[in-house]
GROMACS .gro file of C-alpha atoms in nm:
model
   60
    1UNK     CA    1   9.809   7.498   9.940
    2UNK     CA    2   9.638   7.334   9.651
    3UNK     CA    3   9.385   7.607   9.558
    4UNK     CA    4   9.368   7.985   9.543
    5UNK     CA    5   9.291   8.162   9.869
    6UNK     CA    6   8.928   8.217   9.954
    7UNK     CA    7   8.767   8.559  10.018
    8UNK     CA    8   8.515   8.616  10.299
    9UNK     CA    9   8.221   8.531  10.071
   10UNK     CA   10   8.362   8.196   9.983
   11UNK     CA   11   8.434   8.116  10.347
   12UNK     CA   12   8.085   8.220  10.450
   13UNK     CA   13   7.928   8.012  10.172
   14UNK     CA   14   8.130   7.703  10.271
   15UNK     CA   15   8.044   7.737  10.638
   16UNK     CA   16   7.681   7.835  10.561
   17UNK     CA   17   7.696   8.151  10.766
   18UNK     CA   18   7.672   8.517  10.671
   19UNK     CA   19   7.967   8.737  10.578
   20UNK     CA   20   7.894   8.941  10.893
   21UNK     CA   21   7.932   8.627  11.106
   22UNK     CA   22   8.279   8.551  10.955
   23UNK     CA   23   8.388   8.908  11.030
   24UNK     CA   24   8.236   8.891  11.379
   25UNK     CA   25   8.427   8.568  11.446
   26UNK     CA   26   8.744   8.734  11.328
   27UNK     CA   27   8.708   9.020  11.575
   28UNK     CA   28   8.653   8.768  11.855
   29UNK     CA   29   8.950   8.556  11.740
   30UNK     CA   30   8.720   8.259  11.665
   31UNK     CA   31   8.681   8.064  11.348
   32UNK     CA   32   8.933   7.979  11.080
   33UNK     CA   33   9.243   8.199  11.073
   34UNK     CA   34   9.250   8.444  10.792
   35UNK     CA   35   9.546   8.642  10.665
   36UNK     CA   36   9.581   8.994  10.538
   37UNK     CA   37   9.678   9.021  10.174
   38UNK     CA   38   9.714   9.392  10.115
   39UNK     CA   39   9.387   9.546  10.232
   40UNK     CA   40   9.196   9.220  10.201
   41UNK     CA   41   9.159   8.914  10.430
   42UNK     CA   42   9.206   8.575  10.266
   43UNK     CA   43   9.174   8.216  10.392
   44UNK     CA   44   9.348   7.893  10.287
   45UNK     CA   45   9.066   7.653  10.186
   46UNK     CA   46   9.251   7.362  10.349
   47UNK     CA   47   9.269   7.548  10.682
   48UNK     CA   48   8.897   7.639  10.662
   49UNK     CA   49   8.807   7.276  10.601
   50UNK     CA   50   9.038   7.159  10.886
   51UNK     CA   51   8.889   7.412  11.125
   52UNK     CA   52   8.544   7.297  11.039
   53UNK     CA   53   8.616   6.928  11.088
   54UNK     CA   54   8.783   7.001  11.422
   55UNK     CA   55   8.459   7.151  11.557
   56UNK     CA   56   8.250   6.929  11.788
   57UNK     CA   57   7.943   6.776  11.625
   58UNK     CA   58   7.620   6.930  11.750
   59UNK     CA   59   7.378   6.678  11.897
   60UNK     CA   60   7.021   6.739  11.784
   0.00000   0.00000   0.00000
């Protein structure tokens, strides 16, 4: 891990979704895997980027 862990706001900003969307994905076991750190959830930035790049490209 090269950076500090991200909080939900940073993950949402990177993925350009709302904080509620990130939490909703988490309850559905979708999206980048977060980890509990005390009472908070944190994400490894490298894992968030890898998850994003692994998603199929949307055809417009």
